[in-house]
């Protein structure tokens, strides 16, 4: 079920690039409650401390547990496996996209991306979650 704080959906951004953090916060922070972790280990620790997001947007190439490894940890967890994940990456290979989608990602977006498109993809995933919960 989607949780809300002050009627805002929570999005966890897992991104080590400060510029990308700013872009994501700028475009999503007005509509959603966003928080940022700089690597996959920090993201897991944040969630294990009770800060459960409704959606995760993660860079693929981050340190201390990359996006693919984070997907594996989420899928292995009874508590976190149903949290939708959008992977963002500079890698535009079909093989990488397929690997991430088959590993549990709900979407894969190639950098650089149009932030308005990302926001539209977030809305699609959130609509689907509300419909099925």
JSON list of C-alpha atoms in Angstrom, two decimals:
[
{"chain": "A", "resi": 1, "resn": "UNK", "atom": "CA", "xyz": [0.00, 0.00, 0.00]},
{"chain": "A", "resi": 2, "resn": "UNK", "atom": "CA", "xyz": [1.30, 3.45, -0.79]},
{"chain": "A", "resi": 3, "resn": "UNK", "atom": "CA", "xyz": [2.22, 5.34, 2.33]},
{"chain": "A", "resi": 4, "resn": "UNK", "atom": "CA", "xyz": [1.95, 9.08, 2.50]},
{"chain": "A", "resi": 5, "resn": "UNK", "atom": "CA", "xyz": [3.44, 11.69, 4.75]},
{"chain": "A", "resi": 6, "resn": "UNK", "atom": "CA", "xyz": [1.46, 14.92, 4.54]},
{"chain": "A", "resi": 7, "resn": "UNK", "atom": "CA", "xyz": [-0.24, 13.34, 1.49]},
{"chain": "A", "resi": 8, "resn": "UNK", "atom": "CA", "xyz": [3.06, 13.04, -0.37]},
{"chain": "A", "resi": 9, "resn": "UNK", "atom": "CA", "xyz": [4.35, 9.84, -1.86]},
{"chain": "A", "resi": 10, "resn": "UNK", "atom": "CA", "xyz": [7.90, 8.98, -0.77]},
{"chain": "A", "resi": 11, "resn": "UNK", "atom": "CA", "xyz": [10.60, 8.54, -3.42]},
{"chain": "A", "resi": 12, "resn": "UNK", "atom": "CA", "xyz": [14.09, 7.40, -2.51]},
{"chain": "A", "resi": 13, "resn": "UNK", "atom": "CA", "xyz": [16.75, 8.63, -4.94]},
{"chain": "A", "resi": 14, "resn": "UNK", "atom": "CA", "xyz": [19.92, 6.53, -4.95]},
{"chain": "A", "resi": 15, "resn": "UNK", "atom": "CA", "xyz": [22.45, 8.61, -6.85]},
{"chain": "A", "resi": 16, "resn": "UNK", "atom": "CA", "xyz": [26.07, 9.55, -6.21]},
{"chain": "A", "resi": 17, "resn": "UNK", "atom": "CA", "xyz": [26.28, 12.42, -8.71]},
{"chain": "A", "resi": 18, "resn": "UNK", "atom": "CA", "xyz": [25.38, 15.70, -6.99]},
{"chain": "A", "resi": 19, "resn": "UNK", "atom": "CA", "xyz": [24.18, 17.29, -10.24]},
{"chain": "A", "resi": 20, "resn": "UNK", "atom": "CA", "xyz": [21.78, 14.39, -10.89]},
{"chain": "A", "resi": 21, "resn": "UNK", "atom": "CA", "xyz": [20.57, 14.57, -7.29]},
{"chain": "A", "resi": 22, "resn": "UNK", "atom": "CA", "xyz": [19.71, 18.25, -7.83]},
{"chain": "A", "resi": 23, "resn": "UNK", "atom": "CA", "xyz": [17.90, 17.56, -11.10]},
{"chain": "A", "resi": 24, "resn": "UNK", "atom": "CA", "xyz": [15.86, 14.72, -9.61]},
{"chain": "A", "resi": 25, "resn": "UNK", "atom": "CA", "xyz": [15.01, 16.71, -6.50]},
{"chain": "A", "resi": 26, "resn": "UNK", "atom": "CA", "xyz": [14.06, 19.74, -8.58]},
{"chain": "A", "resi": 27, "resn": "UNK", "atom": "CA", "xyz": [11.62, 17.86, -10.80]},
{"chain": "A", "resi": 28, "resn": "UNK", "atom": "CA", "xyz": [10.21, 15.42, -8.26]},
{"chain": "A", "resi": 29, "resn": "UNK", "atom": "CA", "xyz": [10.50, 17.32, -4.98]},
{"chain": "A", "resi": 30, "resn": "UNK", "atom": "CA", "xyz": [7.52, 19.58, -5.65]},
{"chain": "A", "resi": 31, "resn": "UNK", "atom": "CA", "xyz": [5.09, 16.69, -5.99]},
{"chain": "A", "resi": 32, "resn": "UNK", "atom": "CA", "xyz": [6.72, 13.97, -3.92]},
{"chain": "A", "resi": 33, "resn": "UNK", "atom": "CA", "xyz": [8.65, 13.65, -0.67]},
{"chain": "A", "resi": 34, "resn": "UNK", "atom": "CA", "xyz": [12.17, 12.85, -1.87]},
{"chain": "A", "resi": 35, "resn": "UNK", "atom": "CA", "xyz": [15.20, 11.66, 0.03]},
{"chain": "A", "resi": 36, "resn": "UNK", "atom": "CA", "xyz": [18.67, 10.90, -1.32]},
{"chain": "A", "resi": 37, "resn": "UNK", "atom": "CA", "xyz": [21.19, 8.16, -0.60]},
{"chain": "A", "resi": 38, "resn": "UNK", "atom": "CA", "xyz": [24.58, 8.20, -2.32]},
{"chain": "A", "resi": 39, "resn": "UNK", "atom": "CA", "xyz": [24.97, 4.42, -2.63]},
{"chain": "A", "resi": 40, "resn": "UNK", "atom": "CA", "xyz": [23.10, 1.15, -2.36]},
{"chain": "A", "resi": 41, "resn": "UNK", "atom": "CA", "xyz": [24.32, 0.34, 1.15]},
{"chain": "A", "resi": 42, "resn": "UNK", "atom": "CA", "xyz": [23.03, 3.67, 2.47]},
{"chain": "A", "resi": 43, "resn": "UNK", "atom": "CA", "xyz": [19.70, 3.03, 0.73]},
{"chain": "A", "resi": 44, "resn": "UNK", "atom": "CA", "xyz": [19.31, -0.37, 2.40]},
{"chain": "A", "resi": 45, "resn": "UNK", "atom": "CA", "xyz": [20.31, 1.05, 5.79]},
{"chain": "A", "resi": 46, "resn": "UNK", "atom": "CA", "xyz": [17.79, 3.86, 5.39]},
{"chain": "A", "resi": 47, "resn": "UNK", "atom": "CA", "xyz": [15.01, 1.38, 4.63]},
{"chain": "A", "resi": 48, "resn": "UNK", "atom": "CA", "xyz": [16.06, -0.97, 7.44]},
{"chain": "A", "resi": 49, "resn": "UNK", "atom": "CA", "xyz": [15.71, 2.00, 9.80]},
{"chain": "A", "resi": 50, "resn": "UNK", "atom": "CA", "xyz": [12.04, 2.26, 8.87]},
{"chain": "A", "resi": 51, "resn": "UNK", "atom": "CA", "xyz": [12.19, 4.86, 6.11]},
{"chain": "A", "resi": 52, "resn": "UNK", "atom": "CA", "xyz": [10.32, 2.85, 3.50]},
{"chain": "A", "resi": 53, "resn": "UNK", "atom": "CA", "xyz": [9.78, 4.62, 0.17]},
{"chain": "A", "resi": 54, "resn": "UNK", "atom": "CA", "xyz": [6.89, 4.07, -2.19]},
{"chain": "A", "resi": 55, "resn": "UNK", "atom": "CA", "xyz": [9.30, 4.11, -5.14]},
{"chain": "A", "resi": 56, "resn": "UNK", "atom": "CA", "xyz": [13.08, 3.98, -5.65]},
{"chain": "A", "resi": 57, "resn": "UNK", "atom": "CA", "xyz": [14.97, 5.71, -8.45]},
{"chain": "A", "resi": 58, "resn": "UNK", "atom": "CA", "xyz": [18.50, 4.32, -8.55]},
{"chain": "A", "resi": 59, "resn": "UNK", "atom": "CA", "xyz": [21.53, 4.93, -10.67]},
{"chain": "A", "resi": 60, "resn": "UNK", "atom": "CA", "xyz": [22.96, 1.70, -12.02]},
{"chain": "A", "resi": 61, "resn": "UNK", "atom": "CA", "xyz": [26.61, 2.60, -11.45]},
{"chain": "A", "resi": 62, "resn": "UNK", "atom": "CA", "xyz": [26.88, 3.58, -7.79]},
{"chain": "A", "resi": 63, "resn": "UNK", "atom": "CA", "xyz": [29.39, 2.44, -5.21]},
{"chain": "A", "resi": 64, "resn": "UNK", "atom": "CA", "xyz": [29.02, 0.14, -2.21]},
{"chain": "A", "resi": 65, "resn": "UNK", "atom": "CA", "xyz": [26.20, -1.87, -3.83]},
{"chain": "A", "resi": 66, "resn": "UNK", "atom": "CA", "xyz": [25.41, -0.89, -7.39]},
{"chain": "A", "resi": 67, "resn": "UNK", "atom": "CA", "xyz": [21.91, -0.62, -8.79]},
{"chain": "A", "resi": 68, "resn": "UNK", "atom": "CA", "xyz": [21.80, -4.22, -9.96]},
{"chain": "A", "resi": 69, "resn": "UNK", "atom": "CA", "xyz": [23.04, -5.49, -6.60]},
{"chain": "A", "resi": 70, "resn": "UNK", "atom": "CA", "xyz": [20.51, -3.26, -4.85]},
{"chain": "A", "resi": 71, "resn": "UNK", "atom": "CA", "xyz": [17.77, -4.82, -6.98]},
{"chain": "A", "resi": 72, "resn": "UNK", "atom": "CA", "xyz": [18.98, -8.26, -5.87]},
{"chain": "A", "resi": 73, "resn": "UNK", "atom": "CA", "xyz": [18.86, -7.27, -2.21]},
{"chain": "A", "resi": 74, "resn": "UNK", "atom": "CA", "xyz": [15.39, -5.79, -2.59]},
{"chain": "A", "resi": 75, "resn": "UNK", "atom": "CA", "xyz": [14.05, -8.86, -4.38]},
{"chain": "A", "resi": 76, "resn": "UNK", "atom": "CA", "xyz": [15.51, -11.14, -1.68]},
{"chain": "A", "resi": 77, "resn": "UNK", "atom": "CA", "xyz": [13.71, -9.23, 1.07]},
{"chain": "A", "resi": 78, "resn": "UNK", "atom": "CA", "xyz": [10.13, -9.98, 2.08]},
{"chain": "A", "resi": 79, "resn": "UNK", "atom": "CA", "xyz": [9.85, -6.37, 3.29]},
{"chain": "A", "resi": 80, "resn": "UNK", "atom": "CA", "xyz": [11.25, -4.56, 0.26]},
{"chain": "A", "resi": 81, "resn": "UNK", "atom": "CA", "xyz": [10.59, -6.76, -2.79]},
{"chain": "A", "resi": 82, "resn": "UNK", "atom": "CA", "xyz": [7.35, -5.00, -3.74]},
{"chain": "A", "resi": 83, "resn": "UNK", "atom": "CA", "xyz": [8.86, -1.50, -3.83]},
{"chain": "A", "resi": 84, "resn": "UNK", "atom": "CA", "xyz": [8.97, -0.42, -7.48]},
{"chain": "A", "resi": 85, "resn": "UNK", "atom": "CA", "xyz": [12.39, 0.57, -8.82]},
{"chain": "A", "resi": 86, "resn": "UNK", "atom": "CA", "xyz": [13.35, 2.73, -11.78]},
{"chain": "A", "resi": 87, "resn": "UNK", "atom": "CA", "xyz": [16.97, 2.32, -12.86]},
{"chain": "A", "resi": 88, "resn": "UNK", "atom": "CA", "xyz": [18.69, 5.30, -14.49]},
{"chain": "A", "resi": 89, "resn": "UNK", "atom": "CA", "xyz": [21.96, 4.74, -16.28]},
{"chain": "A", "resi": 90, "resn": "UNK", "atom": "CA", "xyz": [24.30, 6.09, -18.89]},
{"chain": "A", "resi": 91, "resn": "UNK", "atom": "CA", "xyz": [24.52, 2.56, -20.30]},
{"chain": "A", "resi": 92, "resn": "UNK", "atom": "CA", "xyz": [22.29, 2.24, -23.33]},
{"chain": "A", "resi": 93, "resn": "UNK", "atom": "CA", "xyz": [22.79, -1.44, -24.10]},
{"chain": "A", "resi": 94, "resn": "UNK", "atom": "CA", "xyz": [19.78, -3.62, -24.66]},
{"chain": "A", "resi": 95, "resn": "UNK", "atom": "CA", "xyz": [21.46, -6.40, -22.66]},
{"chain": "A", "resi": 96, "resn": "UNK", "atom": "CA", "xyz": [21.82, -4.16, -19.60]},
{"chain": "A", "resi": 97, "resn": "UNK", "atom": "CA", "xyz": [18.21, -2.99, -19.81]},
{"chain": "A", "resi": 98, "resn": "UNK", "atom": "CA", "xyz": [16.97, -6.57, -20.11]},
{"chain": "A", "resi": 99, "resn": "UNK", "atom": "CA", "xyz": [19.18, -7.70, -17.21]},
{"chain": "A", "resi": 100, "resn": "UNK", "atom": "CA", "xyz": [17.83, -4.97, -14.93]},
{"chain": "A", "resi": 101, "resn": "UNK", "atom": "CA", "xyz": [14.21, -5.55, -15.93]},
{"chain": "A", "resi": 102, "resn": "UNK", "atom": "CA", "xyz": [14.60, -9.31, -15.42]},
{"chain": "A", "resi": 103, "resn": "UNK", "atom": "CA", "xyz": [16.23, -8.62, -12.04]},
{"chain": "A", "resi": 104, "resn": "UNK", "atom": "CA", "xyz": [13.20, -6.75, -10.75]},
{"chain": "A", "resi": 105, "resn": "UNK", "atom": "CA", "xyz": [13.40, -3.21, -12.09]},
{"chain": "A", "resi": 106, "resn": "UNK", "atom": "CA", "xyz": [10.07, -1.73, -13.13]},
{"chain": "A", "resi": 107, "resn": "UNK", "atom": "CA", "xyz": [11.65, 0.62, -15.66]},
{"chain": "A", "resi": 108, "resn": "UNK", "atom": "CA", "xyz": [15.04, 1.58, -17.09]},
{"chain": "A", "resi": 109, "resn": "UNK", "atom": "CA", "xyz": [15.83, 5.08, -18.30]},
{"chain": "A", "resi": 110, "resn": "UNK", "atom": "CA", "xyz": [18.99, 6.10, -20.13]},
{"chain": "A", "resi": 111, "resn": "UNK", "atom": "CA", "xyz": [20.89, 9.25, -19.12]},
{"chain": "A", "resi": 112, "resn": "UNK", "atom": "CA", "xyz": [20.67, 11.95, -20.18]},
{"chain": "A", "resi": 113, "resn": "UNK", "atom": "CA", "xyz": [16.90, 11.83, -19.92]},
{"chain": "A", "resi": 114, "resn": "UNK", "atom": "CA", "xyz": [14.05, 14.28, -20.08]},
{"chain": "A", "resi": 115, "resn": "UNK", "atom": "CA", "xyz": [12.98, 14.91, -16.46]},
{"chain": "A", "resi": 116, "resn": "UNK", "atom": "CA", "xyz": [9.38, 15.39, -17.59]},
{"chain": "A", "resi": 117, "resn": "UNK", "atom": "CA", "xyz": [9.48, 11.89, -19.12]},
{"chain": "A", "resi": 118, "resn": "UNK", "atom": "CA", "xyz": [10.88, 10.47, -15.88]},
{"chain": "A", "resi": 119, "resn": "UNK", "atom": "CA", "xyz": [8.07, 12.11, -13.94]},
{"chain": "A", "resi": 120, "resn": "UNK", "atom": "CA", "xyz": [5.53, 10.62, -16.37]},
{"chain": "A", "resi": 121, "resn": "UNK", "atom": "CA", "xyz": [7.04, 7.16, -15.88]},
{"chain": "A", "resi": 122, "resn": "UNK", "atom": "CA", "xyz": [6.88, 7.63, -12.10]},
{"chain": "A", "resi": 123, "resn": "UNK", "atom": "CA", "xyz": [3.18, 8.49, -12.39]},
{"chain": "A", "resi": 124, "resn": "UNK", "atom": "CA", "xyz": [2.52, 5.39, -14.52]},
{"chain": "A", "resi": 125, "resn": "UNK", "atom": "CA", "xyz": [4.13, 3.12, -11.94]},
{"chain": "A", "resi": 126, "resn": "UNK", "atom": "CA", "xyz": [2.32, 4.80, -9.06]},
{"chain": "A", "resi": 127, "resn": "UNK", "atom": "CA", "xyz": [-1.03, 4.51, -10.88]},
{"chain": "A", "resi": 128, "resn": "UNK", "atom": "CA", "xyz": [-0.40, 0.80, -11.35]},
{"chain": "A", "resi": 129, "resn": "UNK", "atom": "CA", "xyz": [0.43, 0.34, -7.67]},
{"chain": "A", "resi": 130, "resn": "UNK", "atom": "CA", "xyz": [-2.71, 2.14, -6.52]},
{"chain": "A", "resi": 131, "resn": "UNK", "atom": "CA", "xyz": [-4.82, 0.11, -8.97]},
{"chain": "A", "resi": 132, "resn": "UNK", "atom": "CA", "xyz": [-3.55, -3.24, -7.67]},
{"chain": "A", "resi": 133, "resn": "UNK", "atom": "CA", "xyz": [-3.41, -2.44, -3.94]}
]
